[in-house]
Coordinates of C-alpha atoms in Angstrom, one line a residue:
Chain A
X1 CA -0.2 0.4 0.4
X2 CA 1.2 4.1 -1.3
X3 CA 0.7 6.4 0.4
X4 CA -0.3 7.5 -2.8
X5 CA -4.0 5.7 -2.0
X6 CA -4.6 8.0 1.4
X7 CA -7.8 9.9 0.8
X8 CA -7.9 13.7 0.5
X9 CA -11.0 13.7 2.6
X10 CA -12.9 11.3 4.8
X11 CA -17.0 11.6 5.4
X12 CA -18.7 9.5 8.4
X13 CA -21.8 8.5 8.8
X14 CA -23.5 8.4 11.9
X15 CA -19.5 10.8 12.7
X16 CA -21.1 11.4 16.1
X17 CA -21.6 7.9 17.8
X18 CA -18.7 6.5 19.1
X19 CA -16.6 4.7 16.5
X20 CA -17.8 7.6 13.9
X21 CA -16.4 10.2 16.4
X22 CA -13.2 8.4 17.3
X23 CA -12.8 8.0 13.8
X24 CA -12.8 11.9 13.6
X25 CA -10.3 12.4 15.9
X26 CA -7.4 9.6 14.8
X27 CA -7.9 11.1 10.9
X28 CA -7.7 15.1 11.5
X29 CA -5.1 14.5 13.8
X30 CA -3.0 12.8 11.6
X31 CA -3.9 15.6 8.9
X32 CA -6.8 13.4 6.7
X33 CA -10.4 16.5 6.4
X34 CA -12.8 14.7 8.1
X35 CA -16.3 15.6 7.4
X36 CA -18.8 14.3 9.8
X37 CA -21.9 13.3 9.6
X38 CA -25.7 12.9 11.3
X39 CA -29.3 12.8 10.6
X40 CA -29.1 16.6 12.2
X41 CA -26.6 18.9 10.6
X42 CA -26.2 21.0 13.6
X43 CA -26.0 18.7 16.5
X44 CA -22.2 17.1 14.0
X45 CA -21.7 20.9 13.6
X46 CA -22.0 21.1 18.2
X47 CA -19.5 17.6 18.2
X48 CA -17.2 18.7 15.9
X49 CA -16.6 21.6 17.6
X50 CA -16.2 19.3 20.8
X51 CA -13.8 16.8 18.8
X52 CA -11.5 19.7 17.5
X53 CA -11.2 21.5 21.1
X54 CA -8.8 17.4 21.8
X55 CA -7.0 17.4 18.4
X56 CA -3.9 19.3 17.3
X57 CA -4.1 23.2 15.8
X58 CA -2.5 22.0 13.4
X59 CA -4.5 18.6 12.7
X60 CA -6.1 19.0 9.2
X61 CA -9.9 20.2 8.8
X62 CA -12.4 18.5 11.3
X63 CA -16.6 19.6 10.4
X64 CA -20.1 18.6 10.7
X65 CA -22.4 18.8 8.2
X66 CA -25.5 16.3 6.3
X67 CA -25.0 12.8 5.5
X68 CA -25.5 13.4 2.1
X69 CA -22.8 15.7 3.2
X70 CA -20.8 13.3 3.9
X71 CA -21.6 10.9 2.2
X72 CA -19.6 12.7 -0.7
X73 CA -15.9 12.2 0.4
X74 CA -14.1 9.6 -1.7
X75 CA -13.9 7.3 1.1
X76 CA -17.5 7.6 3.1
X77 CA -17.7 5.8 6.5
X78 CA -20.6 3.7 7.7
X79 CA -20.3 3.6 11.7
X80 CA -24.1 3.7 12.3
X81 CA -26.1 1.0 14.4
X82 CA -27.8 -1.6 12.7
X83 CA -31.0 -0.1 12.9
X84 CA -31.7 2.4 10.3
X85 CA -28.4 1.6 8.3
X86 CA -31.5 0.3 5.5
X87 CA -33.0 3.2 5.0
X88 CA -29.8 5.5 5.1
X89 CA -27.6 3.5 2.4
X90 CA -30.7 3.6 0.7
X91 CA -30.6 7.3 0.7
X92 CA -28.6 7.7 -0.1
X93 CA -26.8 4.6 -2.2
X94 CA -27.1 7.9 -5.5
X95 CA -24.5 10.4 -3.6
X96 CA -23.0 7.0 -3.1
X97 CA -22.1 5.5 -6.8
X98 CA -18.4 5.1 -7.7
X99 CA -17.7 6.4 -3.8
X100 CA -15.6 3.6 -1.1
X101 CA -17.6 2.7 1.4
X102 CA -16.6 1.6 4.3
X103 CA -19.0 -0.7 6.1
X104 CA -18.3 -1.0 9.6
X105 CA -22.1 -2.4 10.5
X106 CA -21.8 -5.4 13.5
X107 CA -25.4 -6.1 13.8
X108 CA -26.0 -7.4 17.5
X109 CA -28.2 -8.7 19.2
X110 CA -27.9 -8.4 23.7
X111 CA -29.8 -10.6 26.5
X112 CA -28.4 -11.6 29.4
X113 CA -26.4 -13.7 28.2
X114 CA -24.5 -10.9 26.2
X115 CA -24.2 -9.6 22.7
X116 CA -24.8 -12.1 20.2
X117 CA -24.2 -11.8 16.1
X118 CA -27.9 -11.3 14.9
X119 CA -27.5 -11.6 11.5
X120 CA -30.2 -11.7 8.3
X121 CA -32.7 -13.8 8.3
X122 CA -31.1 -14.7 4.7
X123 CA -27.8 -15.6 6.5
X124 CA -26.5 -12.3 4.7
X125 CA -24.5 -10.3 6.1
X126 CA -24.8 -5.8 6.7
X127 CA -21.8 -5.5 4.2
X128 CA -23.6 -7.2 1.5
X129 CA -27.0 -6.4 2.6
X130 CA -24.8 -2.4 2.1
X131 CA -23.7 -3.5 -1.7
X132 CA -27.1 -4.6 -2.6
X133 CA -28.3 -1.3 -1.4
X134 CA -25.8 0.4 -3.2
X135 CA -24.5 -1.6 -6.3
X136 CA -22.8 1.7 -8.1
X137 CA -21.2 2.2 -4.2
X138 CA -17.1 0.3 -3.7
X139 CA -18.0 -1.8 -0.5
X140 CA -15.8 -2.9 1.9
X141 CA -15.8 -4.7 5.1
X142 CA -14.5 -3.6 8.1
X143 CA -13.3 -0.9 11.3
X144 CA -15.6 -3.4 13.2
X145 CA -13.6 -4.1 16.3
X146 CA -11.3 -1.0 16.5
X147 CA -12.5 0.5 20.0
X148 CA -13.6 3.4 20.4
X149 CA -11.9 3.7 23.8
X150 CA -9.2 3.1 21.8
X151 CA -9.4 5.7 19.1
X152 CA -10.4 9.0 21.9
X153 CA -7.0 8.0 23.2
X154 CA -4.5 10.6 21.1
X155 CA -1.2 9.7 23.0
X156 CA -1.8 5.7 23.0
X157 CA -1.2 4.4 19.1
X158 CA -3.7 1.4 18.4
X159 CA -2.3 -1.9 19.4
X160 CA -4.7 -3.8 16.6
X161 CA -5.6 -5.0 12.7
X162 CA -8.0 -3.9 11.0
X163 CA -9.6 -6.7 8.8
X164 CA -10.3 -6.0 5.5
X165 CA -13.3 -7.8 3.3
X166 CA -14.1 -6.9 0.0
X167 CA -14.0 -7.4 -3.6
X168 CA -12.4 -4.2 -5.5
X169 CA -8.9 -4.4 -4.4
X170 CA -8.4 -1.2 -6.0
X171 CA -11.1 0.1 -3.1
X172 CA -9.3 -1.7 -0.2
X173 CA -5.7 -0.5 -0.7
X174 CA -7.2 2.7 -0.6
X175 CA -9.6 1.8 2.9
X176 CA -6.2 0.4 3.9
X177 CA -4.6 3.3 3.1
X178 CA -7.0 5.4 5.5
X179 CA -6.1 2.1 8.6
X180 CA -2.2 2.8 7.8
X181 CA -3.3 6.7 9.4
X182 CA -4.7 5.4 12.4
X183 CA -1.4 5.5 14.7
X184 CA -0.9 1.7 15.8
X185 CA -3.5 0.0 13.1
X186 CA -2.3 -2.1 11.4
X187 CA -4.8 -3.5 7.9
X188 CA -5.1 -6.6 7.0
X189 CA -7.6 -8.2 3.9
X190 CA -8.9 -11.3 4.3
X191 CA -11.0 -11.6 1.4
X192 CA -14.1 -11.0 0.0
X193 CA -17.0 -9.5 0.9
X194 CA -18.8 -12.9 1.8
X195 CA -16.5 -13.8 4.7
X196 CA -17.7 -10.4 6.0
X197 CA -20.3 -12.1 7.8
X198 CA -18.0 -13.6 10.4
X199 CA -15.9 -9.3 10.7
X200 CA -18.9 -8.4 12.0
X201 CA -20.1 -11.6 14.6
X202 CA -16.3 -11.1 15.6
X203 CA -17.7 -7.5 16.9
X204 CA -19.7 -9.8 19.0
X205 CA -16.9 -11.5 20.0
X206 CA -14.9 -9.0 21.4
X207 CA -17.9 -6.9 23.9
X208 CA -18.4 -10.6 24.7
X209 CA -13.8 -10.7 26.0
X210 CA -14.4 -6.4 26.9
X211 CA -16.9 -7.8 29.4
X212 CA -15.6 -10.6 30.8
X213 CA -12.2 -10.1 31.0
X214 CA -13.1 -6.3 32.3
X215 CA -10.6 -4.7 29.1
X216 CA -11.3 -2.4 25.9
X217 CA -9.6 -5.6 23.5
X218 CA -8.5 -5.8 19.8
X219 CA -7.7 -8.3 17.5
X220 CA -3.8 -8.4 16.2
X221 CA -3.0 -11.3 13.6
X222 CA 0.3 -13.1 14.1
X223 CA 2.4 -14.6 11.0
X224 CA 2.6 -11.3 8.4
X225 CA 5.2 -10.1 7.5
X226 CA 4.9 -6.3 9.3
Chain B
X1 CA -6.2 -21.5 36.2
X2 CA -3.3 -23.5 37.6
X3 CA -1.8 -26.1 36.9
X4 CA -3.5 -28.2 39.3
X5 CA -6.3 -28.3 36.5
X6 CA -4.1 -29.8 33.5
X7 CA -6.2 -33.8 32.5
X8 CA -3.8 -36.5 32.8
X9 CA -4.8 -37.7 29.6
X10 CA -5.8 -36.1 26.6
X11 CA -8.1 -38.7 24.2
X12 CA -8.3 -36.6 20.6
X13 CA -10.9 -37.7 17.8
X14 CA -9.9 -37.3 14.5
X15 CA -6.3 -38.0 15.9
X16 CA -4.5 -39.2 12.2
X17 CA -5.7 -35.8 10.8
X18 CA -2.9 -32.8 10.8
X19 CA -4.4 -30.5 12.9
X20 CA -5.2 -34.2 15.4
X21 CA -1.5 -34.8 15.6
X22 CA 0.0 -31.2 15.6
X23 CA -2.1 -31.5 19.5
X24 CA -0.7 -34.4 19.8
X25 CA 2.9 -34.6 18.9
X26 CA 2.9 -30.9 21.2
X27 CA 0.6 -32.4 24.5
X28 CA 3.0 -35.2 24.3
X29 CA 5.9 -33.2 24.7
X30 CA 4.3 -31.4 27.5
X31 CA 4.3 -34.9 29.1
X32 CA 0.3 -34.7 29.1
X33 CA -0.2 -38.3 28.2
X34 CA -2.4 -38.3 25.0
X35 CA -4.5 -40.8 22.8
X36 CA -5.0 -40.8 19.1
X37 CA -8.2 -41.8 18.1
X38 CA -9.2 -43.0 14.4
X39 CA -12.0 -45.4 13.0
X40 CA -9.0 -47.1 12.3
X41 CA -6.9 -48.1 15.7
X42 CA -4.2 -49.8 13.6
X43 CA -4.4 -46.5 11.8
X44 CA -3.4 -44.5 14.6
X45 CA -1.2 -47.1 16.3
X46 CA 0.4 -46.4 13.1
X47 CA 0.0 -42.4 13.8
X48 CA 1.3 -42.5 16.7
X49 CA 4.6 -44.5 16.3
X50 CA 5.9 -41.5 13.2
X51 CA 4.8 -38.5 15.9
X52 CA 7.2 -40.4 18.8
X53 CA 10.1 -40.5 15.9
X54 CA 9.2 -36.7 16.3
X55 CA 9.1 -35.7 20.0
X56 CA 11.7 -36.3 22.9
X57 CA 13.0 -39.5 24.5
X58 CA 10.9 -39.0 27.9
X59 CA 8.0 -37.1 26.3
X60 CA 4.7 -39.0 27.5
X61 CA 3.3 -41.5 26.5
X62 CA 1.6 -41.0 22.4
X63 CA -0.4 -44.0 21.6
X64 CA -3.0 -44.4 18.5
X65 CA -6.5 -46.8 19.3
X66 CA -9.7 -47.0 18.2
X67 CA -12.2 -43.0 18.5
X68 CA -13.7 -44.7 21.5
X69 CA -10.5 -45.6 23.4
X70 CA -9.8 -41.8 23.2
X71 CA -13.7 -40.7 24.1
X72 CA -12.6 -42.1 27.4
X73 CA -10.0 -39.6 28.6
X74 CA -11.2 -37.3 30.9
X75 CA -10.7 -34.4 28.5
X76 CA -11.2 -35.1 24.7
X77 CA -10.9 -33.5 21.3
X78 CA -13.2 -33.3 18.8
X79 CA -10.7 -32.5 16.1
X80 CA -12.7 -33.9 12.9
X81 CA -14.6 -32.6 9.9
X82 CA -18.3 -31.8 9.4
X83 CA -18.3 -34.4 8.1
X84 CA -18.8 -37.8 10.2
X85 CA -18.6 -35.3 12.5
X86 CA -21.9 -35.6 14.0
X87 CA -22.3 -39.2 13.8
X88 CA -19.1 -39.8 15.3
X89 CA -20.1 -37.9 18.3
X90 CA -23.8 -39.4 18.5
X91 CA -22.6 -42.9 18.4
X92 CA -20.5 -41.8 21.5
X93 CA -22.6 -39.4 23.3
X94 CA -22.6 -43.1 26.3
X95 CA -18.6 -42.5 26.2
X96 CA -18.5 -39.3 26.6
X97 CA -20.8 -37.9 29.1
X98 CA -19.4 -35.7 32.0
X99 CA -15.9 -36.0 29.7
X100 CA -14.5 -32.6 28.5
X101 CA -14.8 -32.3 25.5
X102 CA -13.5 -29.4 23.0
X103 CA -15.6 -28.9 20.1
X104 CA -12.7 -27.5 17.2
X105 CA -15.2 -28.5 14.4
X106 CA -15.4 -25.9 11.7
X107 CA -18.0 -26.6 9.4
X108 CA -17.0 -24.6 5.6
X109 CA -17.5 -24.7 2.8
X110 CA -14.4 -23.6 -1.4
X111 CA -15.1 -22.7 -4.0
X112 CA -13.0 -20.7 -6.9
X113 CA -13.2 -17.3 -4.8
X114 CA -11.7 -19.7 -0.6
X115 CA -12.9 -20.6 2.1
X116 CA -16.1 -20.3 3.5
X117 CA -18.3 -20.9 7.0
X118 CA -20.7 -23.4 6.4
X119 CA -23.1 -23.1 9.3
X120 CA -25.8 -25.6 9.9
X121 CA -29.8 -24.5 8.1
X122 CA -30.4 -23.3 11.2
X123 CA -27.6 -21.4 12.0
X124 CA -26.0 -23.6 14.6
X125 CA -22.9 -24.2 15.1
X126 CA -21.3 -27.6 15.3
X127 CA -20.4 -27.3 18.4
X128 CA -23.7 -26.5 19.7
X129 CA -24.9 -29.7 17.1
X130 CA -22.3 -31.3 19.0
X131 CA -23.5 -30.0 23.3
X132 CA -27.2 -31.8 21.1
X133 CA -26.2 -34.9 20.3
X134 CA -24.0 -36.2 24.0
X135 CA -26.1 -34.0 26.3
X136 CA -24.3 -35.7 29.2
X137 CA -20.6 -34.0 27.7
X138 CA -18.4 -30.8 28.4
X139 CA -18.3 -29.0 26.0
X140 CA -16.0 -26.2 25.1
X141 CA -15.9 -24.5 21.5
X142 CA -11.9 -24.4 20.3
X143 CA -8.5 -24.8 18.9
X144 CA -10.0 -24.0 15.3
X145 CA -7.3 -21.4 13.9
X146 CA -4.6 -23.6 16.2
X147 CA -1.8 -24.2 12.7
X148 CA -1.8 -27.5 11.7
X149 CA 2.1 -26.2 10.9
X150 CA 2.1 -24.5 14.0
X151 CA 1.5 -27.1 15.9
X152 CA 4.8 -29.5 14.1
X153 CA 7.1 -27.4 14.7
X154 CA 8.1 -28.3 18.0
X155 CA 11.5 -25.8 17.6
X156 CA 9.2 -23.1 17.6
X157 CA 7.6 -21.9 20.2
X158 CA 2.9 -21.0 18.6
X159 CA 2.5 -17.3 18.4
X160 CA -1.4 -17.6 18.8
X161 CA -4.0 -17.0 21.3
X162 CA -7.2 -19.4 21.5
X163 CA -10.2 -18.4 22.1
X164 CA -13.2 -20.6 24.3
X165 CA -16.2 -20.3 23.8
X166 CA -18.2 -22.8 27.0
X167 CA -21.2 -22.1 28.8
X168 CA -19.4 -24.6 31.3
X169 CA -16.5 -22.2 33.6
X170 CA -14.9 -25.2 35.5
X171 CA -14.5 -27.2 31.6
X172 CA -13.3 -24.3 30.7
X173 CA -10.4 -24.1 33.3
X174 CA -9.1 -27.4 31.9
X175 CA -9.5 -27.0 28.5
X176 CA -7.4 -23.7 29.7
X177 CA -4.7 -24.9 31.5
X178 CA -4.4 -28.2 28.6
X179 CA -4.1 -25.2 25.5
X180 CA -1.0 -23.8 28.2
X181 CA 0.9 -26.7 27.5
X182 CA 0.3 -25.9 23.6
X183 CA 3.2 -24.0 24.4
X184 CA 3.5 -20.1 23.4
X185 CA -0.8 -20.2 23.0
X186 CA -3.0 -18.4 25.7
X187 CA -6.1 -19.1 25.6
X188 CA -8.5 -16.9 25.7
X189 CA -12.6 -17.4 27.3
X190 CA -14.0 -15.4 25.2
X191 CA -18.0 -16.1 26.3
X192 CA -20.9 -18.3 26.1
X193 CA -21.2 -21.5 24.0
X194 CA -23.4 -19.7 21.5
X195 CA -20.5 -17.7 20.3
X196 CA -18.6 -21.5 19.6
X197 CA -20.5 -20.5 15.2
X198 CA -18.2 -17.1 15.3
X199 CA -15.2 -19.2 16.4
X200 CA -15.8 -21.5 13.6
X201 CA -16.4 -18.9 11.4
X202 CA -13.1 -17.7 11.8
X203 CA -11.6 -20.1 10.4
X204 CA -12.4 -19.1 7.1
X205 CA -11.1 -16.0 7.2
X206 CA -8.2 -17.3 8.7
X207 CA -7.4 -20.4 5.7
X208 CA -8.0 -16.7 3.1
X209 CA -5.5 -15.2 4.9
X210 CA -3.3 -17.5 5.6
X211 CA -3.9 -18.3 1.0
X212 CA -3.8 -14.4 0.4
X213 CA -0.6 -13.8 2.3
X214 CA 0.9 -16.8 2.0
X215 CA 1.5 -17.4 5.7
X216 CA 0.2 -19.2 8.9
X217 CA -1.2 -16.6 10.3
X218 CA -3.3 -17.2 13.7
X219 CA -5.3 -14.3 16.0
X220 CA -4.0 -12.8 19.3
X221 CA -6.5 -10.6 21.5
X222 CA -4.5 -7.1 22.3
X223 CA -4.8 -5.8 25.6
X224 CA -6.0 -8.4 27.9
X225 CA -3.2 -9.0 30.5
X226 CA -0.4 -10.8 29.9

């Protein structure tokens, strides 16, 4: 992955949530302009203002806008809950055409026994549904298990890999380059988009580990050259 | 986990296969007696003889027998392909009663696009099916992603964690203790048995990474105290 692939702007759908805000902070601090989107643009701008306080003064621009405005960036991250994601992506399908769209969506359910994966009835992953709803978008599944606590702690590098699943290798390169700017994180190409369901389900395992061991855990792949 | 939990004998169903043989070699080398089982006891004994050549002379006993004999150890590992596992476990259900049974079974399918998870039609994991077929066994899901190449290379410690899913904490302690004897491997309690499906599916992701990157990869959980 060459640094040439680094996108010149990143839009984050659901950027006011924990994962979205954490990504925005890290990427802006690393010099990549970020637009965080929300259903409510005023809320997004208020959140952006708050996030700007925590990043170096020489960081890149971090602004808040509508999800529609965020969706017009060359790289768009869907950091939204599974509930509502379907409608949001369908609404934005036109704008998302030809954009690289990272699905960080993990459909989960929670009960007294903790979290569990909650895939769609037909076994499809959220990322595969997103790819159907926005057929001209270049979908990459990833960023499911990145700790929002870790992302928000700018003083420390992350210690985890980001598994990516996509059928679009060139889009994967751009996402990998962007992940390379999240200090301490390493992108790992896992395979085709049809493996996205396992990456999404892994979020339930991660949350379960976090609860059981009272930690903020991450995953690394060993045996790769670094 | 105290070393007191270490089982005094381990039986391996399908012990003539790559994963089973690799586990047998490591455990015997670490001083735990191992019985590898096979449908064909003569084949199991031939394989045991071959494996004994590669382990230190002061290693623990490593013998070959029928799957039935292997199933009578206090800790039993099902290291069999998903095809045939159902019939095998149902046949051995009586012997497996009260035994700790590790399901390392990963139902996968392969085609031109590589491996993918192939869970049962009703979405259950192989480990949950095993628990139904042998209702008195104490089932722990784990050992899915351990590299058989790494296991067989006794000169080098492993560099990976073993995620465990079980509803039986005491059984999990025994399995964790046994994994602690696989040099370099660390057991990580992931949560209840219902998370087993994700651990099984992760095998497809691992094989995909191995093929794509031409490596023998493993997974580590970061952020836990070591």
